[in-house]
Coordinates of C-alpha atoms in Angstrom, one line a residue:
M1 CA -1.8 10.9 -22.6
R2 CA 1.8 12.0 -23.1
G3 CA 4.0 11.2 -20.2
F4 CA 6.5 13.7 -18.8
L5 CA 10.0 12.1 -18.1
A6 CA 12.3 13.1 -15.3
S7 CA 15.7 11.5 -15.1
S8 CA 17.1 10.1 -11.9
I9 CA 20.7 10.4 -13.0
G10 CA 21.6 13.9 -11.8
V11 CA 22.4 13.0 -8.2
T12 CA 25.5 14.2 -6.5
C13 CA 27.9 12.2 -4.4
A14 CA 27.1 14.3 -1.4
V15 CA 23.5 13.5 -1.6
A16 CA 24.3 9.8 -2.1
L17 CA 26.2 9.8 1.2
A18 CA 23.2 11.2 3.0
L19 CA 21.2 8.1 2.1
P20 CA 22.2 4.7 3.6
L21 CA 21.9 2.3 0.7
A22 CA 21.4 -1.5 0.8
P23 CA 23.7 -3.4 -1.5
P24 CA 22.0 -4.7 -4.6
A25 CA 20.5 -8.1 -4.3
A26 CA 22.0 -11.1 -6.1
A27 CA 21.3 -11.2 -9.8
A28 CA 18.2 -13.2 -10.8
A29 CA 19.0 -16.8 -11.4
T30 CA 17.4 -18.7 -14.3
S31 CA 17.5 -22.4 -14.7
A32 CA 15.8 -25.3 -16.5
A33 CA 17.6 -27.8 -14.2
E34 CA 16.4 -31.4 -13.8
P35 CA 15.1 -32.5 -10.3
T36 CA 17.6 -32.9 -7.6
T37 CA 17.9 -36.0 -5.4
G38 CA 17.7 -34.4 -2.0
R39 CA 16.7 -31.3 0.0
T40 CA 20.2 -30.6 1.5
A41 CA 21.9 -29.6 -1.8
R42 CA 19.1 -27.3 -2.7
S43 CA 19.1 -25.6 0.8
E44 CA 22.8 -24.9 0.4
A45 CA 22.2 -23.3 -3.0
H46 CA 19.7 -20.8 -1.5
V47 CA 20.1 -17.4 -3.2
P48 CA 18.1 -14.6 -1.4
G49 CA 16.6 -12.1 -3.8
S50 CA 16.5 -14.2 -6.9
T51 CA 14.2 -15.9 -9.4
Q52 CA 14.3 -19.5 -10.7
S53 CA 12.7 -19.8 -14.1
L54 CA 11.8 -23.4 -15.1
R55 CA 10.5 -24.4 -18.5
L56 CA 7.2 -26.3 -18.5
A57 CA 6.8 -29.6 -20.4
P58 CA 3.9 -31.7 -21.6
L59 CA 2.5 -34.1 -19.0
T60 CA 1.8 -37.3 -20.7
H61 CA -0.8 -38.8 -18.4
N62 CA -3.5 -36.5 -19.6
R63 CA -4.8 -37.7 -23.0
A64 CA -8.4 -36.5 -22.8
P65 CA -9.7 -35.3 -26.2
G66 CA -9.5 -31.6 -26.7
A67 CA -7.4 -31.1 -23.6
A68 CA -3.7 -30.3 -23.1
E69 CA -1.6 -30.2 -20.0
Q70 CA 1.8 -28.9 -19.3
G71 CA 3.7 -28.7 -16.0
L72 CA 6.5 -30.0 -13.9
P73 CA 6.5 -33.1 -11.7
R74 CA 7.3 -32.7 -8.0
R75 CA 10.9 -31.6 -7.5
D76 CA 13.3 -30.0 -5.2
V77 CA 14.3 -26.4 -5.8
R78 CA 16.0 -23.5 -4.1
H79 CA 14.1 -21.5 -1.5
F80 CA 11.3 -19.3 -2.8
S81 CA 8.1 -17.7 -1.4
L82 CA 6.1 -16.5 -4.4
V83 CA 5.2 -18.4 -7.6
G84 CA 3.7 -17.5 -11.0
V85 CA 3.6 -18.8 -14.6
V86 CA 4.7 -16.7 -17.6
W87 CA 4.6 -17.2 -21.4
D88 CA 6.0 -15.5 -24.5
N89 CA 3.1 -13.4 -25.9
P90 CA 1.5 -10.9 -23.5
E91 CA -1.6 -10.7 -25.8
T92 CA -2.3 -14.4 -25.6
D93 CA -4.8 -15.4 -22.9
L94 CA -4.4 -18.6 -21.0
H95 CA -7.8 -20.4 -21.0
G96 CA -7.6 -23.1 -18.4
H97 CA -6.3 -23.7 -14.9
V98 CA -2.9 -23.3 -13.3
Q99 CA -2.4 -25.2 -10.1
V100 CA 0.6 -25.5 -7.8
R101 CA 1.7 -27.6 -4.8
T102 CA 4.5 -26.4 -2.7
R103 CA 6.6 -27.9 0.2
A104 CA 7.2 -25.7 3.3
T105 CA 10.9 -25.3 4.1
A106 CA 10.3 -25.4 7.8
T107 CA 8.1 -28.5 8.1
G108 CA 8.7 -30.5 4.9
A109 CA 4.9 -30.7 4.5
W110 CA 3.3 -30.4 1.0
S111 CA 0.3 -28.1 0.5
G112 CA -2.8 -29.0 -1.3
W113 CA -3.3 -27.9 -4.9
Q114 CA -3.7 -24.1 -5.1
E115 CA -5.0 -22.2 -8.1
L116 CA -3.4 -19.1 -9.7
E117 CA -5.5 -16.4 -11.2
T118 CA -4.9 -16.8 -15.0
H119 CA -6.3 -13.5 -16.3
N120 CA -3.5 -11.0 -15.5
A121 CA -3.1 -9.2 -18.8
D122 CA -5.5 -6.5 -17.6
H123 CA -3.0 -5.3 -15.0
A124 CA -0.6 -3.8 -17.6
A125 CA 0.7 -0.7 -19.3
D126 CA -1.6 0.9 -21.9
P127 CA -1.4 -0.4 -25.5
G128 CA 1.2 1.4 -27.6
T129 CA 3.2 2.9 -24.7
P130 CA 6.9 2.5 -24.5
E131 CA 6.5 0.2 -21.5
S132 CA 4.1 -2.2 -23.4
T133 CA 6.2 -2.2 -26.6
S134 CA 9.6 -2.7 -25.1
G135 CA 9.9 -6.3 -26.3
R136 CA 10.4 -7.5 -22.8
V137 CA 6.8 -7.9 -21.7
R138 CA 5.4 -11.4 -21.2
G139 CA 2.0 -12.9 -20.6
A140 CA 1.6 -14.0 -17.0
T141 CA -0.7 -15.3 -14.3
A142 CA -1.1 -13.4 -11.1
P143 CA 1.6 -14.3 -8.6
L144 CA 0.7 -16.4 -5.5
W145 CA 2.4 -16.0 -2.1
V146 CA 3.1 -19.5 -0.6
G147 CA 5.6 -18.7 2.1
E148 CA 9.2 -20.1 2.3
S149 CA 9.3 -23.3 0.3
D150 CA 11.8 -25.6 -1.3
G151 CA 9.7 -28.0 -3.4
V152 CA 7.2 -27.5 -6.1
E153 CA 4.8 -29.2 -8.5
V154 CA 2.7 -27.5 -11.2
R155 CA 0.1 -28.4 -13.8
V156 CA -1.5 -26.2 -16.4
T157 CA -4.6 -27.6 -18.1
A158 CA -6.4 -26.1 -21.1
E159 CA -10.1 -26.1 -20.8
R160 CA -12.8 -26.1 -23.5
T161 CA -15.4 -23.7 -22.3
P162 CA -17.9 -21.5 -24.2
E163 CA -15.7 -18.5 -23.6
A164 CA -12.5 -20.2 -24.6
T165 CA -13.7 -22.2 -27.6
E166 CA -12.7 -19.7 -30.3
A167 CA -9.4 -19.0 -28.7
L168 CA -8.7 -22.7 -28.3
K169 CA -9.5 -23.4 -31.9
A170 CA -7.0 -20.7 -33.0
A171 CA -4.4 -22.0 -30.6
E172 CA -4.9 -25.6 -31.8
A173 CA -4.6 -24.5 -35.4
A174 CA -1.2 -23.1 -34.4
G175 CA -0.2 -26.4 -32.8
S176 CA -1.1 -26.0 -29.1
P177 CA -4.1 -25.0 -27.0
L178 CA -1.8 -23.4 -24.4
P179 CA 0.4 -20.4 -24.8
T180 CA 4.0 -21.0 -26.1
G181 CA 7.1 -20.6 -23.9
M182 CA 5.4 -21.3 -20.6
R183 CA 7.8 -21.1 -17.6
L184 CA 7.3 -21.4 -13.9
E185 CA 8.8 -18.5 -12.0
L186 CA 9.9 -19.1 -8.4
V187 CA 10.7 -15.8 -6.6
D188 CA 12.7 -15.4 -3.4
P189 CA 11.9 -11.8 -2.3
G190 CA 15.3 -11.4 -0.5
Q191 CA 15.8 -9.5 2.7
S192 CA 15.8 -5.8 3.5
A193 CA 19.5 -5.4 4.1
P194 CA 20.8 -3.0 6.9
P195 CA 22.7 0.2 5.9
P196 CA 26.4 -0.4 5.1
A197 CA 28.9 0.3 7.9
A198 CA 30.8 3.5 8.0
P199 CA 34.3 3.5 6.4
G200 CA 37.2 2.7 8.7
P201 CA 40.1 5.1 9.2
E202 CA 42.2 3.3 6.6
E203 CA 39.6 3.8 3.9
G204 CA 39.4 7.6 4.1
P205 CA 36.4 9.6 3.0
R206 CA 34.1 8.1 0.5
T207 CA 34.7 10.2 -2.6
T208 CA 34.2 7.5 -5.3
A209 CA 31.5 8.0 -8.0
V210 CA 28.0 7.0 -7.1
T211 CA 27.1 3.6 -8.6
A212 CA 24.1 3.4 -10.9
E213 CA 22.2 1.4 -8.2
S214 CA 23.0 4.1 -5.6
A215 CA 21.9 6.9 -7.9
K216 CA 18.5 5.2 -8.5
A217 CA 18.0 4.6 -4.8
V218 CA 18.8 8.2 -3.9
A219 CA 16.5 9.5 -6.7
A220 CA 13.6 7.3 -5.5
S221 CA 14.0 8.8 -2.0
A222 CA 14.7 12.4 -3.2
V223 CA 11.4 12.7 -4.9
N224 CA 9.7 12.4 -1.5
T225 CA 12.0 14.9 0.4
G226 CA 9.2 17.4 0.7
L227 CA 7.3 14.9 2.8
A228 CA 10.1 13.1 4.7
P229 CA 13.9 13.3 5.1
L230 CA 16.2 11.8 2.5
G231 CA 16.5 8.0 3.1
A232 CA 13.4 7.8 5.3
T233 CA 11.6 4.5 5.6
E234 CA 8.3 6.1 6.6
I235 CA 6.5 9.2 5.4
P236 CA 4.7 10.5 8.6
A237 CA 1.0 11.1 8.8
R238 CA -0.1 14.8 8.8
Q239 CA -3.3 16.5 9.6
R240 CA -5.4 18.2 6.9
A241 CA -3.8 21.6 5.9
K242 CA -6.2 22.6 3.1
P243 CA -9.9 22.4 2.6
Y244 CA -11.1 19.2 0.9
V245 CA -7.7 17.5 1.2
G246 CA -7.8 14.6 3.5
P247 CA -5.1 14.2 6.2
R248 CA -2.0 12.5 4.8
P249 CA -1.8 8.9 6.1
G250 CA 1.5 7.4 7.1
I251 CA 3.2 5.7 4.1
T252 CA 6.0 3.1 4.1
T253 CA 8.5 4.2 1.5
R254 CA 10.2 1.9 -1.1
R255 CA 13.2 2.0 1.1
G256 CA 11.0 1.0 4.0
W257 CA 9.8 -2.2 2.3
G258 CA 13.2 -3.0 0.9
A259 CA 13.0 -2.2 -2.8
D260 CA 16.1 -3.2 -4.8
E261 CA 16.2 -0.1 -6.9
S262 CA 18.7 -1.7 -9.3
L263 CA 15.8 -3.8 -10.8
R264 CA 13.7 -1.0 -12.2
E265 CA 14.2 1.3 -15.1
R266 CA 16.1 4.6 -14.4
K267 CA 13.5 7.2 -15.4
F268 CA 10.2 8.2 -13.8
V269 CA 7.2 8.8 -16.0
Y270 CA 4.4 11.2 -15.1
T271 CA 1.0 12.1 -16.4
K272 CA -0.8 15.5 -15.8
K273 CA -2.9 14.8 -12.7
V274 CA -4.6 12.1 -10.7
K275 CA -8.3 12.2 -11.6
A276 CA -9.3 8.7 -10.4
A277 CA -8.2 5.8 -8.3
F278 CA -8.6 2.2 -9.4
V279 CA -8.8 -0.3 -6.5
H280 CA -7.4 -3.8 -7.1
H281 CA -6.6 -6.9 -5.2
S282 CA -3.2 -8.5 -5.7
A283 CA -4.7 -12.0 -6.1
T284 CA -1.7 -13.3 -4.2
G285 CA -3.8 -15.2 -1.6
N286 CA -4.4 -14.4 2.0
N287 CA -1.9 -16.6 3.7
Y288 CA 0.5 -13.9 4.8
T289 CA 1.0 -12.1 8.1
C290 CA 1.3 -8.3 8.3
K291 CA 4.9 -8.8 9.3
Q292 CA 5.4 -10.6 5.9
A293 CA 3.8 -7.8 3.8
P294 CA 7.1 -6.1 2.8
S295 CA 8.4 -9.5 1.6
V296 CA 5.2 -10.1 -0.4
I297 CA 5.7 -6.6 -2.0
R298 CA 9.3 -7.4 -2.8
G299 CA 8.2 -10.6 -4.4
I300 CA 5.5 -8.9 -6.5
Y301 CA 8.0 -6.2 -7.5
R302 CA 10.6 -8.8 -8.7
Y303 CA 7.8 -10.7 -10.5
H304 CA 6.5 -7.6 -12.3
V305 CA 10.0 -6.5 -13.4
N306 CA 12.1 -9.7 -13.9
S307 CA 9.4 -12.2 -14.9
M308 CA 6.8 -10.0 -16.6
G309 CA 9.1 -7.4 -18.1
W310 CA 7.6 -4.2 -16.7
R311 CA 9.7 -1.1 -16.0
D312 CA 8.8 -1.1 -12.3
L313 CA 6.2 -2.4 -9.9
G314 CA 2.8 -1.9 -11.5
Y315 CA 0.7 -0.4 -8.7
N316 CA 1.2 3.1 -7.3
F317 CA 0.3 2.0 -3.8
L318 CA -0.3 -1.2 -1.8
V319 CA -2.2 -1.8 1.4
D320 CA -1.9 -4.8 3.7
K321 CA -4.6 -6.5 5.7
C322 CA -3.6 -4.5 8.8
G323 CA -4.2 -1.2 7.0
K324 CA -0.6 -0.3 6.4
I325 CA 0.1 1.7 3.2
Y326 CA 3.1 1.3 1.0
E327 CA 4.6 3.3 -1.8
G328 CA 4.5 1.4 -5.1
R329 CA 6.0 2.6 -8.4
A330 CA 8.8 5.1 -7.9
G331 CA 8.5 8.7 -8.7
G332 CA 7.0 10.3 -5.6
V333 CA 3.9 9.5 -3.6
S334 CA 2.4 13.0 -4.0
K335 CA 3.0 13.1 -7.8
A336 CA 1.0 11.8 -10.8
V337 CA 3.2 8.7 -11.5
L338 CA 2.2 6.7 -14.5
G339 CA 1.6 3.1 -13.4
A340 CA 0.7 -0.3 -15.1
H341 CA -2.3 -1.4 -13.2
T342 CA -5.5 -0.8 -15.3
L343 CA -5.0 -1.6 -19.0
G344 CA -6.4 1.4 -21.0
F345 CA -6.7 3.8 -18.0
N346 CA -3.3 4.2 -16.5
S347 CA -3.0 7.9 -17.6
N348 CA -4.3 10.4 -15.0
S349 CA -5.1 7.7 -12.5
M350 CA -3.5 5.8 -9.7
G351 CA -3.7 2.1 -8.8
I352 CA -4.1 0.8 -5.3
A353 CA -3.7 -2.9 -4.6
V354 CA -5.0 -4.5 -1.4
L355 CA -2.7 -7.5 -0.7
G356 CA -4.8 -10.6 -0.8
T357 CA -7.5 -12.3 -2.8
Y358 CA -11.1 -11.0 -2.2
S359 CA -13.3 -13.0 -4.5
S360 CA -15.0 -14.8 -1.6
K361 CA -13.1 -13.5 1.5
K362 CA -14.1 -10.1 2.9
P363 CA -11.3 -7.5 3.2
S364 CA -10.4 -6.3 6.7
S365 CA -12.0 -3.1 7.9
A366 CA -8.5 -1.8 8.5
A367 CA -7.6 -2.3 4.8
V368 CA -10.9 -0.6 3.6
K369 CA -10.3 2.4 5.9
A370 CA -6.7 2.7 4.7
V371 CA -7.8 2.9 1.1
A372 CA -10.3 5.6 2.1
R373 CA -7.6 7.6 3.9
L374 CA -5.2 7.3 1.0
T375 CA -7.7 8.3 -1.6
A376 CA -9.0 11.2 0.5
W377 CA -5.5 12.7 0.6
K378 CA -4.1 11.9 -2.9
L379 CA -7.3 12.7 -4.7
G380 CA -7.7 15.8 -2.6
L381 CA -4.3 17.1 -3.7
N382 CA -5.8 17.0 -7.3
G383 CA -9.1 18.6 -6.4
M384 CA -11.2 15.4 -6.8
N385 CA -14.3 14.6 -4.8
P386 CA -14.2 10.8 -3.8
R387 CA -18.0 10.7 -4.3
G388 CA -17.9 12.2 -7.7
K389 CA -17.5 11.2 -11.3
T390 CA -14.8 12.0 -13.8
Y391 CA -13.9 11.4 -17.5
L392 CA -10.9 9.4 -18.5
K393 CA -9.8 8.8 -22.1
S394 CA -9.4 5.0 -22.9
G395 CA -6.1 3.9 -24.1
G396 CA -7.8 0.7 -25.5
G397 CA -9.1 -2.4 -23.8
N398 CA -11.9 -5.0 -23.9
L399 CA -14.6 -2.6 -22.6
Y400 CA -13.8 0.7 -24.3
R401 CA -12.2 1.5 -27.6
K402 CA -9.1 3.6 -27.7
G403 CA -9.8 7.3 -27.6
K404 CA -13.3 7.0 -26.0
N405 CA -14.0 9.4 -23.2
V406 CA -15.4 7.3 -20.4
R407 CA -17.4 8.5 -17.4
L408 CA -16.2 6.7 -14.2
N409 CA -16.4 7.0 -10.5
V410 CA -13.5 8.9 -9.0
I411 CA -12.9 5.8 -6.9
S412 CA -13.5 2.8 -9.2
G413 CA -12.8 -0.9 -9.1
H414 CA -10.5 -2.4 -11.7
R415 CA -13.5 -4.1 -13.3
D416 CA -15.0 -0.7 -14.1
G417 CA -12.3 0.0 -16.7
F418 CA -11.7 -3.6 -17.9
A419 CA -13.8 -6.8 -18.0
T420 CA -12.1 -8.7 -15.1
S421 CA -13.0 -10.1 -11.8
C422 CA -10.5 -7.8 -10.0
P423 CA -10.7 -6.5 -7.3
G424 CA -12.8 -9.5 -6.3
K425 CA -16.5 -9.4 -5.4
K426 CA -16.0 -8.8 -1.7
L427 CA -13.6 -5.9 -2.1
Y428 CA -15.6 -4.3 -4.9
G429 CA -18.7 -4.4 -2.7
K430 CA -16.8 -2.1 -0.2
L431 CA -16.2 0.7 -2.6
G432 CA -19.4 2.5 -1.8
T433 CA -18.2 2.7 1.9
T434 CA -14.7 3.7 0.7
R435 CA -16.1 6.7 -1.3
S436 CA -18.3 8.0 1.5
T437 CA -15.5 7.6 4.1
A438 CA -13.0 9.3 1.9
A439 CA -15.3 12.2 1.4
K440 CA -15.8 12.6 5.1
Y441 CA -12.0 12.6 5.6
Q442 CA -11.9 15.5 3.1
G443 CA -14.5 17.4 5.1
R444 CA -17.3 17.1 2.5

């Protein structure tokens, strides 16, 4: 579906001054440095709001026939809280296991081995779109939230399974059973900075030109001004005003969770309407507190843009375990913003990610209720019944060929549009409840 572009450049200085803006975070740092000898030096080098990118190398201790292993031995690094692995070709699957161990900054204790979800290519822009063909996109695991850490160890092991055999044969013929260009990405999400202080008398009025970063921050807020004042951190809840449109839930804006707007591309991209909602889990693990949720989102955002090469955060909305709803990709929470969440079905849909991993753990009732409230409102704005079915045209994927009209539930799980485990067995099992609850919120 053809997207409609709206520029965020045309913003006046007067409007910019109405929005308190956080200074841009420090530029992302990349390094292939050797291990350091102590923790103190690394602690002093802490750079909030940055990414360390470390090249993986063969691990010589694994010489099993038909297996290959790459990684990094245990080492000191600058502070980080979210970790993932990326590689050169986004169309190359990683068949095997990615495991990490991390050292907590506060206690110095090392965690046990934790596994990263390796099949993340299905959370992506549709094939052939400008976002997917930009030349910046990379293959990647799902990111994992580990909390503030200053040490890391990683191992990536190829595995010969019935599903991976053919892919491994092809990779081995090319010289390696693992994707090329593998790097460990260590993300520090940074802090949500306070508004800048007012100018002193000696500075005079602020009449300088708006910076590019300020213009993008103003634009990201301005598209929601029909719902909340410019610069608001929250869009307030509102009771139902029209038949079959659910009450609007409260939504934390991008400014509210501390988005660094300088990271994303300038323009917003829209499709015609929102006919369906795809529910996801972020696969970032469940070891976060609700107070940490904005930091988790800032980490995912930085990973999607800087590490994976997307134009912005992939999801349209995110929901934490306490049921709080957050604005995702910029462009306006009430608008049909084109995301990068369900490969082949991003047009005329929205993606909602529940923060956490729900393969074996049940999602909280608060999170399930929040998804129902959000879909009742947003789908209602587009005249869609949460209990109903709709047709979406596939943009291409591993379940449906490009151009095929596919009949889907108006509220679907990611796995309904692509062969994937997302949104996890336990969250997927709650979608029936979500549909009926959302319909009740709409008054159906």
